[in-house]
Structure formats: structure tokens, C-alpha cells
PDB file of C-alpha atoms and ligand atoms in Angstrom:
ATOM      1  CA  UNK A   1       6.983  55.187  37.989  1.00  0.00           C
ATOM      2  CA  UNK A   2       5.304  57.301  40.612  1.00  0.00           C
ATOM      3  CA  UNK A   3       4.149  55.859  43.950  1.00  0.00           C
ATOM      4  CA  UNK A   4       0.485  56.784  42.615  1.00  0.00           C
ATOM      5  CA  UNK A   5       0.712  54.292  39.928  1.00  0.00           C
ATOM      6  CA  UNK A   6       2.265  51.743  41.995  1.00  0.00           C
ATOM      7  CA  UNK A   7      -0.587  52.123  44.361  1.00  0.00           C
ATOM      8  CA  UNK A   8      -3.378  52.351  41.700  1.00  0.00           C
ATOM      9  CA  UNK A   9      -1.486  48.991  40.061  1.00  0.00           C
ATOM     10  CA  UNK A  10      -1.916  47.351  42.947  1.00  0.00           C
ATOM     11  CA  UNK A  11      -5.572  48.474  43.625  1.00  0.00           C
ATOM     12  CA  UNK A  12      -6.367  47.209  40.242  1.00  0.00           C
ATOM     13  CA  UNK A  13      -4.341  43.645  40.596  1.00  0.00           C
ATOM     14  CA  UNK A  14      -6.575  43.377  44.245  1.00  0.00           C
ATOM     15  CA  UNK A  15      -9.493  43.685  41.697  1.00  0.00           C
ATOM     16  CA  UNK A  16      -8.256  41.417  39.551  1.00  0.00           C
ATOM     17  CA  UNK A  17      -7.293  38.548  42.317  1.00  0.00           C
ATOM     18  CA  UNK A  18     -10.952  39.223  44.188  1.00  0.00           C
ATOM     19  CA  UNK A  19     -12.401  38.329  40.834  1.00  0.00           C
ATOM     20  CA  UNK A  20     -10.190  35.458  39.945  1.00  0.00           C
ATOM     21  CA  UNK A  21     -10.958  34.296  43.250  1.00  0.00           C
ATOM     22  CA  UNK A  22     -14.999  34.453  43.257  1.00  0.00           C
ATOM     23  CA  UNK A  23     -15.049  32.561  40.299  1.00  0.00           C
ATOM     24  CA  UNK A  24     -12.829  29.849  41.210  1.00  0.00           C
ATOM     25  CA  UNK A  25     -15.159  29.426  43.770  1.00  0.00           C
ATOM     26  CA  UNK A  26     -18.088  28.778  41.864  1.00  0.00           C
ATOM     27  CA  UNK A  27     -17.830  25.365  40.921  1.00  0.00           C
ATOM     28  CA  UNK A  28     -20.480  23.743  38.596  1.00  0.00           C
ATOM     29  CA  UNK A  29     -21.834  20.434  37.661  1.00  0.00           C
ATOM     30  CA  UNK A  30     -20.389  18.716  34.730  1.00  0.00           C
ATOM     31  CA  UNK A  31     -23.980  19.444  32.872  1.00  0.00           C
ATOM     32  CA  UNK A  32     -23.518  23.059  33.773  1.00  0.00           C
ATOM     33  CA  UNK A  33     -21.084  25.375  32.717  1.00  0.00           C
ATOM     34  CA  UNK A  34     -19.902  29.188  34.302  1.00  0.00           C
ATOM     35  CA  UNK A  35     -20.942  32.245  32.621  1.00  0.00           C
ATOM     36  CA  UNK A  36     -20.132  35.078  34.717  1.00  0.00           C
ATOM     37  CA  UNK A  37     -20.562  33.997  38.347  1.00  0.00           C
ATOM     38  CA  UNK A  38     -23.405  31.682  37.139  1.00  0.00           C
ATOM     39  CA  UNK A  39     -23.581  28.185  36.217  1.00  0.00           C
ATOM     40  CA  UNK A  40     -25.565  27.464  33.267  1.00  0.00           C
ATOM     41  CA  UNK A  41     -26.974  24.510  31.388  1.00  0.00           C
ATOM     42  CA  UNK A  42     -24.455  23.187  28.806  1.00  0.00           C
ATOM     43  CA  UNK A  43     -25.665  22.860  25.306  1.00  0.00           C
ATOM     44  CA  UNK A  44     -25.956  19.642  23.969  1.00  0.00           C
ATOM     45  CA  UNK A  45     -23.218  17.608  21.364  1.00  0.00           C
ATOM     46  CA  UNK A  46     -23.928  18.994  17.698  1.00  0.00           C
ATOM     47  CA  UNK A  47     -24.931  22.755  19.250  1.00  0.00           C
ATOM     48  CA  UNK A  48     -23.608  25.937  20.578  1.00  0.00           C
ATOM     49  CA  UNK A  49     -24.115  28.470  22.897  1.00  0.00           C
ATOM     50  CA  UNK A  50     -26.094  31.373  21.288  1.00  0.00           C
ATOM     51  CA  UNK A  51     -26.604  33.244  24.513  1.00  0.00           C
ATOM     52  CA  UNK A  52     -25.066  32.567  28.266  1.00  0.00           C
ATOM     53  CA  UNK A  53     -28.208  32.201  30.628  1.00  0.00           C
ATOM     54  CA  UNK A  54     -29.231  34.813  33.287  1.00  0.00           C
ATOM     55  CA  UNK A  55     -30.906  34.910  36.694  1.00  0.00           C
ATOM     56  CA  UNK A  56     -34.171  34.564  34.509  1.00  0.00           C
ATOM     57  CA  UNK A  57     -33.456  32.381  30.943  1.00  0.00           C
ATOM     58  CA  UNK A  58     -32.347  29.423  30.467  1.00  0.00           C
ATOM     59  CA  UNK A  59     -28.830  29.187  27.857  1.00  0.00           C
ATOM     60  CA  UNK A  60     -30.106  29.549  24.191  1.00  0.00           C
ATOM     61  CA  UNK A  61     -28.440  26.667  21.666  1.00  0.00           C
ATOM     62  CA  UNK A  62     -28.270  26.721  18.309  1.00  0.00           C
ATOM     63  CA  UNK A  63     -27.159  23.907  15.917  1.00  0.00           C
ATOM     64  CA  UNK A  64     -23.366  23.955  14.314  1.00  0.00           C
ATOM     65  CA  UNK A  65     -23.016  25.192  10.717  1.00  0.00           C
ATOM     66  CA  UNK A  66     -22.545  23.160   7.950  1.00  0.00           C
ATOM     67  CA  UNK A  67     -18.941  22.246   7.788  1.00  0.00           C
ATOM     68  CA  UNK A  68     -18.496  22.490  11.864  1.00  0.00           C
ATOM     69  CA  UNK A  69     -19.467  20.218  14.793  1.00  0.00           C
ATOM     70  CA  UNK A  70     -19.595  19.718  18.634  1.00  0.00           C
ATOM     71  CA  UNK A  71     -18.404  15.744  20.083  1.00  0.00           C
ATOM     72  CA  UNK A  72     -19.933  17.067  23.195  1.00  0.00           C
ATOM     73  CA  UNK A  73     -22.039  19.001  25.572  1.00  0.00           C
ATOM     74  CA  UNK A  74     -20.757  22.334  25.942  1.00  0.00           C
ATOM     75  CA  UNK A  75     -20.662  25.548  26.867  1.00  0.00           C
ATOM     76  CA  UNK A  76     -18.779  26.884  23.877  1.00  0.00           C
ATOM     77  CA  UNK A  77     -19.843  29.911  21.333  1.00  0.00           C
ATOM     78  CA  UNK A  78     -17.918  28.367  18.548  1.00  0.00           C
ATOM     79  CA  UNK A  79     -18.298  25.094  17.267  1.00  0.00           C
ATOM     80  CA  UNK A  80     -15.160  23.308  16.157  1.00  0.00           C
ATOM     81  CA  UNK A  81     -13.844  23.313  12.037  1.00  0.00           C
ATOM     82  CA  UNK A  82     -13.994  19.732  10.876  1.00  0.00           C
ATOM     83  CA  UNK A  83     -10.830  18.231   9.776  1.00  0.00           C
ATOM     84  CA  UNK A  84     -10.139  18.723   6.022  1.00  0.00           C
ATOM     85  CA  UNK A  85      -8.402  15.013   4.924  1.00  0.00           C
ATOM     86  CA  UNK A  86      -5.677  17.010   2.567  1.00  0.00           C
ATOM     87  CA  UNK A  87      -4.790  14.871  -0.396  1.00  0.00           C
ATOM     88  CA  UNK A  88      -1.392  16.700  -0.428  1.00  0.00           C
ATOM     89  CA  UNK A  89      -0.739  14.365   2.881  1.00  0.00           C
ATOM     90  CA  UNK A  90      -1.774  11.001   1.507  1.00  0.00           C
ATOM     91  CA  UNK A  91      -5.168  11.165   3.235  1.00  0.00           C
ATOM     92  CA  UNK A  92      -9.065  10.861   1.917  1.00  0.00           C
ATOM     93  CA  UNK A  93     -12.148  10.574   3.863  1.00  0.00           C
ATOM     94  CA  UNK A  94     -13.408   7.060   6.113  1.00  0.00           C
ATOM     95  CA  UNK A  95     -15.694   8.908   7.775  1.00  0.00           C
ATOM     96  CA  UNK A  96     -17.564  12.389   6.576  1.00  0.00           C
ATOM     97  CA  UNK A  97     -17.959  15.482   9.192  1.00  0.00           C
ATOM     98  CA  UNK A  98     -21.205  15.217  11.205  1.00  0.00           C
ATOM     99  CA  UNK A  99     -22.384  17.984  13.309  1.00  0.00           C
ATOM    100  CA  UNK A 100     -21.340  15.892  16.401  1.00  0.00           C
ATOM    101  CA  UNK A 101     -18.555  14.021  14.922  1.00  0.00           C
ATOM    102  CA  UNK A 102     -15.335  14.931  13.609  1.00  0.00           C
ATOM    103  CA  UNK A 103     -14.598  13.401   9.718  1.00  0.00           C
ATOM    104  CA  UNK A 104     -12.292  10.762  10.182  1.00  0.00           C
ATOM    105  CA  UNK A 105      -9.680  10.088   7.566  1.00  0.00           C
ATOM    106  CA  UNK A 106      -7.382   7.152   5.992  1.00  0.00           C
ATOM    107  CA  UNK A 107      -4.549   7.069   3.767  1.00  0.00           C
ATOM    108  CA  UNK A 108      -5.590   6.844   0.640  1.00  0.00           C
ATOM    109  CA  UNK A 109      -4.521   3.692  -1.752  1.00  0.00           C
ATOM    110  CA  UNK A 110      -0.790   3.485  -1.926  1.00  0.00           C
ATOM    111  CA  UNK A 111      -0.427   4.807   1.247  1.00  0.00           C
ATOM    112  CA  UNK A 112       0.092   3.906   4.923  1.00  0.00           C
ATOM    113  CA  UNK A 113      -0.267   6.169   8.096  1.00  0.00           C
ATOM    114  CA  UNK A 114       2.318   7.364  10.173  1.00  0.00           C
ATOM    115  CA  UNK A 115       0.596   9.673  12.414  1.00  0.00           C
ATOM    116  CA  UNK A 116      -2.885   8.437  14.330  1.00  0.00           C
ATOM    117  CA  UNK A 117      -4.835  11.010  16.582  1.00  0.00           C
ATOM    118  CA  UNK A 118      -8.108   9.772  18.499  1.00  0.00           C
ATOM    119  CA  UNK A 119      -8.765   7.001  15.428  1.00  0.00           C
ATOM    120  CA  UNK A 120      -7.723   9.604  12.620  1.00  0.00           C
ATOM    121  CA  UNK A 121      -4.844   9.337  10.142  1.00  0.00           C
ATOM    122  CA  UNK A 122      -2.943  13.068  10.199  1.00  0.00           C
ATOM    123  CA  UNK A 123      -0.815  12.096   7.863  1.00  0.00           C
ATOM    124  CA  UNK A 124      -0.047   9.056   5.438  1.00  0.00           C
ATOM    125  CA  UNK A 125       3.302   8.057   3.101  1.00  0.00           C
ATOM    126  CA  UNK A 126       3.703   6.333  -0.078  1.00  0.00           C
ATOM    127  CA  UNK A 127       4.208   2.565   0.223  1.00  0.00           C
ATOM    128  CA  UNK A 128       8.130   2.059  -0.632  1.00  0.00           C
ATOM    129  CA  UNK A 129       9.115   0.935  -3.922  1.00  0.00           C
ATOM    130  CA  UNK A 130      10.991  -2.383  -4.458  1.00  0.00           C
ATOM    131  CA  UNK A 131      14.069  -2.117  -6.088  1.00  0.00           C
ATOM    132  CA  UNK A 132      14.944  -4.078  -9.022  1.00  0.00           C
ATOM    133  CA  UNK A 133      16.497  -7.336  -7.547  1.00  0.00           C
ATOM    134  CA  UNK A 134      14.144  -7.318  -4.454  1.00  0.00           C
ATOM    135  CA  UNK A 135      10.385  -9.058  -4.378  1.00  0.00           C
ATOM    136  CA  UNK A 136       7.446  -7.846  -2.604  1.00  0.00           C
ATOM    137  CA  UNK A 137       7.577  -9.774   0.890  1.00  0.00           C
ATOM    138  CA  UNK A 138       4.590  -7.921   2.403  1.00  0.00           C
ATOM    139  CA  UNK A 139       2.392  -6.161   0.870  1.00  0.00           C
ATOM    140  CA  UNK A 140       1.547  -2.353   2.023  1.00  0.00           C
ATOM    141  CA  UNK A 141      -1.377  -1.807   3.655  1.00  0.00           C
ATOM    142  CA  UNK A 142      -3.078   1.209   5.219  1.00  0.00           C
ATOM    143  CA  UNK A 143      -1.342   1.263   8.471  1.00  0.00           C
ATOM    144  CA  UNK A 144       1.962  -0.666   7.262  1.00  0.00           C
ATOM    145  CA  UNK A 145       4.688   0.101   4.712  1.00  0.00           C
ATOM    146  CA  UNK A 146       5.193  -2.187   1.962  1.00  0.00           C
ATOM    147  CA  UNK A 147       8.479  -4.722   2.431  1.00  0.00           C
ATOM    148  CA  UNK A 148      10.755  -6.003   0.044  1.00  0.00           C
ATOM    149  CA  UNK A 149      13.453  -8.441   0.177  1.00  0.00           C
ATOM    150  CA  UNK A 150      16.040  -9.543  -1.988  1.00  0.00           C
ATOM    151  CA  UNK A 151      15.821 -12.368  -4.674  1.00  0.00           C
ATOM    152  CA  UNK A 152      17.739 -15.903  -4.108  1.00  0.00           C
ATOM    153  CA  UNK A 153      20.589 -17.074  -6.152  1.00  0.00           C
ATOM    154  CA  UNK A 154      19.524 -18.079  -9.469  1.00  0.00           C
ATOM    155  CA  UNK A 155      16.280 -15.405  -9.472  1.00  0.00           C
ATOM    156  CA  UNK A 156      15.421 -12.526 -10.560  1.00  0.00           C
ATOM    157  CA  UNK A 157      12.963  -9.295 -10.123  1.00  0.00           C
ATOM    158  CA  UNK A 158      11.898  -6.091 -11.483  1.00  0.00           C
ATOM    159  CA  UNK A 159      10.848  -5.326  -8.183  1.00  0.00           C
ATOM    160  CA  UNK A 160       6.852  -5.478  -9.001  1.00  0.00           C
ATOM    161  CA  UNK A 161       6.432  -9.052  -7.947  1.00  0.00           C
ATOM    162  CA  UNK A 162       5.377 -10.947  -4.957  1.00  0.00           C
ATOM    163  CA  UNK A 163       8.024 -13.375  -5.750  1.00  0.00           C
ATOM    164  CA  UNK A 164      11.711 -13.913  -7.918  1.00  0.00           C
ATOM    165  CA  UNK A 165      11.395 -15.574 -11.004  1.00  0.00           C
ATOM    166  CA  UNK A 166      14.608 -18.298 -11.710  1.00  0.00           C
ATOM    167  CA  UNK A 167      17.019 -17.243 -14.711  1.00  0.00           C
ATOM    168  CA  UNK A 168      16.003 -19.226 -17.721  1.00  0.00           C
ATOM    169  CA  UNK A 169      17.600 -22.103 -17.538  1.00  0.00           C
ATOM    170  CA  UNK A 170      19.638 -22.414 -21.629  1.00  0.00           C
ATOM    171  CA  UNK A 171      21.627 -25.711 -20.704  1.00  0.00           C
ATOM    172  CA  UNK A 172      19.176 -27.542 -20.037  1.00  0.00           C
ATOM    173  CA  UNK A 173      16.582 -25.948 -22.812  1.00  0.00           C
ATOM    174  CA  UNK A 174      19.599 -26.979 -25.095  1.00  0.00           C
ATOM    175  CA  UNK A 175      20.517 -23.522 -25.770  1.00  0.00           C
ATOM    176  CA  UNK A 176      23.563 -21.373 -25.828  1.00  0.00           C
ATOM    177  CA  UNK A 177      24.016 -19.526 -22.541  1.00  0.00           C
ATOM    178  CA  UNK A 178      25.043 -16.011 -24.306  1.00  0.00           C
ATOM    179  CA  UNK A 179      24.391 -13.738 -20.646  1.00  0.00           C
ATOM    180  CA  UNK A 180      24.381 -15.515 -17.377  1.00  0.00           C
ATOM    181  CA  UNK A 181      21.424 -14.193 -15.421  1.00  0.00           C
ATOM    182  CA  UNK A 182      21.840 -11.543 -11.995  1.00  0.00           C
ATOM    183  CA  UNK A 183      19.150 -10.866  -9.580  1.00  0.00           C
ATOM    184  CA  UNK A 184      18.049  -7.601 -12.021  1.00  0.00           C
ATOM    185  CA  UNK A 185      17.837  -9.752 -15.232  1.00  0.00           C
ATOM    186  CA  UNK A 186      17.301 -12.803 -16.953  1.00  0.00           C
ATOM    187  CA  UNK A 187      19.708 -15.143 -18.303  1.00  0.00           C
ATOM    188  CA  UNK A 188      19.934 -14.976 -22.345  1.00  0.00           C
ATOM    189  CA  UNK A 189      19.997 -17.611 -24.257  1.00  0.00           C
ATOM    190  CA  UNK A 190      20.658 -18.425 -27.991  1.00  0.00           C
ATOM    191  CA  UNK A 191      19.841 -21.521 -30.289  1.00  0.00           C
ATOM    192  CA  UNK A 192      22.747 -23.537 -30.879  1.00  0.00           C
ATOM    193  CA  UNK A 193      25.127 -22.980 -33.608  1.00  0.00           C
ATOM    194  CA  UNK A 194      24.815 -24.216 -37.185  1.00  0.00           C
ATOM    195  CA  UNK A 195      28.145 -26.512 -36.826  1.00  0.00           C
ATOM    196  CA  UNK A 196      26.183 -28.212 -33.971  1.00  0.00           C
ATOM    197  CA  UNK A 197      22.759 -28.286 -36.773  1.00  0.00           C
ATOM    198  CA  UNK A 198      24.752 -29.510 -39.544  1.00  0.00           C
ATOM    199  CA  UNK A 199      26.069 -32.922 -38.232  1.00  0.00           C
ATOM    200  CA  UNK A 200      22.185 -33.815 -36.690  1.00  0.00           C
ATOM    201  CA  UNK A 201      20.894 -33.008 -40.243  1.00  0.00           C
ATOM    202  CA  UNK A 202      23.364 -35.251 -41.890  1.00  0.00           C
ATOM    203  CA  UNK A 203      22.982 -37.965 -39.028  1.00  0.00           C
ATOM    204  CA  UNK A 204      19.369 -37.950 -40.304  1.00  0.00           C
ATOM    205  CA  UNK A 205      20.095 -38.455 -43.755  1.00  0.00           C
ATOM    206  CA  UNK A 206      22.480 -41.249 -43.246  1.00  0.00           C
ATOM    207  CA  UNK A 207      19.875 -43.342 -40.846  1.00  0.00           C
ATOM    208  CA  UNK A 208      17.056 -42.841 -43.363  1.00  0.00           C
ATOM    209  CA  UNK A 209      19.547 -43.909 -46.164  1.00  0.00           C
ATOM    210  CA  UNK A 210      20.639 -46.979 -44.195  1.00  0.00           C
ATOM    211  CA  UNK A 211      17.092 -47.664 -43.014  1.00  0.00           C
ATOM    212  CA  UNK A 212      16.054 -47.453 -46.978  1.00  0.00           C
ATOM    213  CA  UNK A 213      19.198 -50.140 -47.939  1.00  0.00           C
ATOM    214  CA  UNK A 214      18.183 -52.325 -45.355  1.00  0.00           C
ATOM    215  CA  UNK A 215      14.477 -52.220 -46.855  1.00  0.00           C
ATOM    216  CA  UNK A 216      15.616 -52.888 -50.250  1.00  0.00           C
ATOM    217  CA  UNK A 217      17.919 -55.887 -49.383  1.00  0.00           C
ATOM    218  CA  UNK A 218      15.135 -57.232 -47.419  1.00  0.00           C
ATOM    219  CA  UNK A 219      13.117 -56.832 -50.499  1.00  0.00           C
ATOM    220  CA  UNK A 220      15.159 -58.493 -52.694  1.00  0.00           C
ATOM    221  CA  UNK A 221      16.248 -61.172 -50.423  1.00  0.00           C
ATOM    222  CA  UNK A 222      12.579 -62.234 -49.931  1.00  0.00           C
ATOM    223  CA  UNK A 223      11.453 -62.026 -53.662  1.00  0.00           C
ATOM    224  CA  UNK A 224      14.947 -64.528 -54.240  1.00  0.00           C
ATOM    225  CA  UNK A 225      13.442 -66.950 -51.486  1.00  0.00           C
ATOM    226  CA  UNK A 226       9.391 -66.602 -52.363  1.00  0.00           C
ATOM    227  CA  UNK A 227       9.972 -67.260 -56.090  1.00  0.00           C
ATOM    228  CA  UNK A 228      11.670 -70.375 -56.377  1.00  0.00           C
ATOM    229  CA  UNK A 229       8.522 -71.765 -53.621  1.00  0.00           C
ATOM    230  CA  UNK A 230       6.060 -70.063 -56.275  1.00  0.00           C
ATOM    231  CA  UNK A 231       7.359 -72.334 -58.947  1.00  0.00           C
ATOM    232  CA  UNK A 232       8.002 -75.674 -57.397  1.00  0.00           C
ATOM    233  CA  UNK A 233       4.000 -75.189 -56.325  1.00  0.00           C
TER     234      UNK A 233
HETATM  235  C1  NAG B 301     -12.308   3.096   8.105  1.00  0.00           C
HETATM  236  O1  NAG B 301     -13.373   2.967   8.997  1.00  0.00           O
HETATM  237  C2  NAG B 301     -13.714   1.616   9.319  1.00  0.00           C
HETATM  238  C3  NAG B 301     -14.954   1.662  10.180  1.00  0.00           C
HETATM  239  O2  NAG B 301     -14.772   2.513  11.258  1.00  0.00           O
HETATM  240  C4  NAG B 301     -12.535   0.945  10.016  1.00  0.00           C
HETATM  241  O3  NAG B 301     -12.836  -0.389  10.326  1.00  0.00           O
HETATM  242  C5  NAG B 301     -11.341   0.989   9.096  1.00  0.00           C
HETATM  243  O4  NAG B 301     -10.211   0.456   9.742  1.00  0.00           O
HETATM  244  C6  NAG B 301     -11.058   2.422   8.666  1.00  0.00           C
HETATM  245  N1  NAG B 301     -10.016   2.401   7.671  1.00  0.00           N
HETATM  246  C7  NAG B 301      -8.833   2.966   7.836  1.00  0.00           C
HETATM  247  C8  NAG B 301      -7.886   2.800   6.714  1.00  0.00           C
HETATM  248  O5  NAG B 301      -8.531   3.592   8.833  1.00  0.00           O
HETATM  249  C1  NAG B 302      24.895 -16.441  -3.809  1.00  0.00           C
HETATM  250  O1  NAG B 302      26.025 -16.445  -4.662  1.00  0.00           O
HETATM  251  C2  NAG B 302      27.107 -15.704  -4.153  1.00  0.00           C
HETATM  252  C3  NAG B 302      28.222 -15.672  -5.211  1.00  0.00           C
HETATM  253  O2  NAG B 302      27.920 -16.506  -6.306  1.00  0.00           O
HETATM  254  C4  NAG B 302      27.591 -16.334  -2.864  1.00  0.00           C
HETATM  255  O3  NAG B 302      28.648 -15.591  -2.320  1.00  0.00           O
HETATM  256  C5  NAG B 302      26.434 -16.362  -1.872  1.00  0.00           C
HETATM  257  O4  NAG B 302      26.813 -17.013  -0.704  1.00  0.00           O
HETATM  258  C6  NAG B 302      25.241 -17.051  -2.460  1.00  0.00           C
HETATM  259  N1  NAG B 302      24.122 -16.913  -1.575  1.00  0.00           N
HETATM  260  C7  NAG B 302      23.278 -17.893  -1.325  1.00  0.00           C
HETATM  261  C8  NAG B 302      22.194 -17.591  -0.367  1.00  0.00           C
HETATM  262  O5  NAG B 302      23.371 -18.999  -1.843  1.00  0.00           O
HETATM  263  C1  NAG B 303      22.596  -7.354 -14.257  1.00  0.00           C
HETATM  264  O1  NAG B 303      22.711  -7.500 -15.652  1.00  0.00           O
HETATM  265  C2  NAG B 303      22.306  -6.382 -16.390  1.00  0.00           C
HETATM  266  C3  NAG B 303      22.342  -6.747 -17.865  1.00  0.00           C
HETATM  267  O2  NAG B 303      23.476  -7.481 -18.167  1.00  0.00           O
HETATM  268  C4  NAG B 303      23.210  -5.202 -16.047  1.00  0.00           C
HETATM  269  O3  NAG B 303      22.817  -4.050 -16.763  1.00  0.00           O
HETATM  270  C5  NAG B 303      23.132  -4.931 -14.561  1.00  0.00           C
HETATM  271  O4  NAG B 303      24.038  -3.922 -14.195  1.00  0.00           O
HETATM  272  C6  NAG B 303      23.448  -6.187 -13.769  1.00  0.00           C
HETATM  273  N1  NAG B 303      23.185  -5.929 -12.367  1.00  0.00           N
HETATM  274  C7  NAG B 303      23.992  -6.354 -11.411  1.00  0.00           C
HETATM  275  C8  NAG B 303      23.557  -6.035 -10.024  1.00  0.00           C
HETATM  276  O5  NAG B 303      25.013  -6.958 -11.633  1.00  0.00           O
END
């Protein structure tokens, strides 16, 4: 570089720093804002600035756009995009977009937040599943994740309940254990087997055949005791 340049750079940066400077100077309420070296009024929470103010007009405000908004007073020219809940993160709306309130969103059903900014969800995961062998021990909520836990001896669990049922119990149903239960699955049982059927039916038949006998000697022993009385009177 030339000494010229070097001198007209640091002419220029001078510039620059004088102006820097001035305006740090001016130092305006919080209602006001700086445009230029002025302070002008801000423009109230759902509006914008349209126009700075001069020496001789006030700041012109105009209302945000559909689909924008302002929490504040300001002294911006842009109002801010409202947040967009994006079903592709777990979210939906709580709250719609107002034009001085940002929307506010949740997880939607199934889900549960894992990042909060200023009362908003940012972003939301699916409640875990539980496994097979595990029961529901707290259900998921919005801000929580779902927690399973797994079943007890002797239950069992898909992993959809709130709770383990117990293994069916064949013993003492008087079935034939044929799969002992695990915490996945329920025990299988089978009805007895015929030898165990045939016995009880014959059993049966003997008691009703000796219960018949018995009737007919009682029969027969009463008729041989009641006649002889029927013909003495
Ligand atoms: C939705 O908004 C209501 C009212 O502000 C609040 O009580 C509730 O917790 C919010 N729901 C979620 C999931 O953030
Ligand atoms: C469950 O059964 C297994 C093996 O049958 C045993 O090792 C374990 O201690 C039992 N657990 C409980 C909590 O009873
Ligand atoms: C439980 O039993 C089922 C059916 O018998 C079997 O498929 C599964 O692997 C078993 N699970 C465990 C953890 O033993």
C-alpha cells in the first residue's frame, strides 16, 4: 500500500470512530429508541416502525402482518416470524400466534418435551415403548417419558399394561402344566389325560351301582318286615 492510502484509511476510520462515538453518547429513555442521532418514540407491542421520526414527526407505526408479531415496544422495522410448531418434531399448537405474542407449542399426544424455551416446547420425543416382560410404571406425560419396569416372578407382560398379569396357574385349575410361564408369556395348560378321566367315570358308575343295591335291599328288606305286620292286623 501507498502512504496515501494509509493516510486516507485512517482519515476514514477517524470518521468512523467520531461517529461511533456521537452516538454512543446519545442515550435514550427506555420508551424511546435512536434513529440517527435522535431518540424517538418506540412503537408499541403488536406494531412496527414504518418511518424513524425527525426534528418535526413523530415515529409512524404500523400493525404486524398476519403470521408475525411484536412481545414488545420497539423500535424495530421488522416484526418477528411466529414460531411454526413442526409436527416432524413431535410438537402442535397450546397457544396460536397473536400479533403481540409468540404461538406457544406442546408435544403432541405420545410425546414429551425435551427442549423448553421461554414456556415453549422446541422439540418433543416419542414416549418409550415397554418391552415385552416390562409393565408400564409411569405413565408418559407431556413433559416426562413414559417408565417401565420389569414383571415379578410368576407374571407376565406384553409390555402395554399398567401392571403384570400372574401365569395361569394349571395345578391348581387341575390341569396339565404343558409350558411353564416366563415374564413374556403365559403358562399353558392342558386338560388332564383320558387315563386320569377313565377311572373318575368308572368310580361314578360303581357308587351309583352300589347306591342302587343298597336301595333295592332296603326295599326288599322293608316289604319282608311290613307284610307279615299287614297280615297279623
Ligand atoms: C398449554 O397451555 C396451558 C395454559 O397456558 C398450560 O397450563 C399447559 O401446561 C400447556 N400444555 C403443555 C403441554 O405445555
Ligand atoms: C426370580 O426367579 C429367579 C430364578 O427362578 C431367581 O434367581 C430370582 O431371585 C427371583 N427373583 C425374585 C424377585 O423373586
Ligand atoms: C418365553 O417363552 C416364549 C414361549 O415359550 C419364548 O418364545 C420366549 O423366548 C421366552 N422368553 C424368555 C425371556 O425366556
Amino acid at each position: 500500500m501507498t502512504s496515501g492510502g494509509n493516510s486516507l484509511t485512517a482519515a476514514v476510520l477517524l470518521l468512523i470512530m467520531m461517529k461511533v462515538f456521537s452516538v454512543l453518547t446519545l442515550s435514550c429513555s427506555s420508551t424511546m429508541y435512536q434513529a440517527q442521532d435522535l431518540c424517538c418514540q418506540k412503537c408499541p407491542a403488536g406494531n412496527r416502525v414504518k418511518t424513524d421520526c425527525t426534528e418535526t414527526a413523530h415515529t409512524s407505526c404500523v400493525a404486524c402482518e398476519g403470521g408475525t408479531h411484536m412481545d414488545k415496544p420497539s423500535g424495530l422495522k421488522q416484526c418477528t416470524h411466529c414460531t411454526i410448531c413442526d409436527l416432524s418434531f413431535g410438537l402442535k399448537e397450546n397457544r396460536t400466534c397473536t400479533s403481540t405474542l409468540d404461538t406457544v407449542c406442546k408435544p403432541e399426544d405420545g410425546f414429551y418435551c425435551v427442549d423448553v424455551a421461554a414456556g415453549s416446547c422446541m422439540a418433543a420425543h416419542k414416549h418409550r415403548q415397554c418391552q415385552p416382560g416390562e409393565y408400564i410404571s409411569q405413565t408418559g406425560t407431556a413433559f416426562r417419558d413414559t417408565e417401565c419396569s420389569d414383571c415379578s416372578n410368576g407374571t407376565f407382560s406384553d409390555g402395554t399394561l399398567k401392571f403384570c398379569r400372574p401365569h395361569r396357574p394349571c395345578e391348581s385349575l387341575n390341569l396339565k402344566l404343558i409350558r411353564p410361564g416366563n415374564a413374556t408369556t403365559d403358562a399353558q395348560c392342558e386338560e388332564q389325560d383320558q387315563d386320569n378321566v377313565v377311572p373318575i367315570i368308572i368310580g361314578c358308575l360303581l357308587t351309583i351301582l352300589v347306591i342302587g343295591i343298597v336301595i333295592v335291599i332296603v326295599i326288599y328288606v322293608k316289604r319282608k318286615t311290613l307284610c307279615p305286620k299287614r297280615d297279623v292286623l
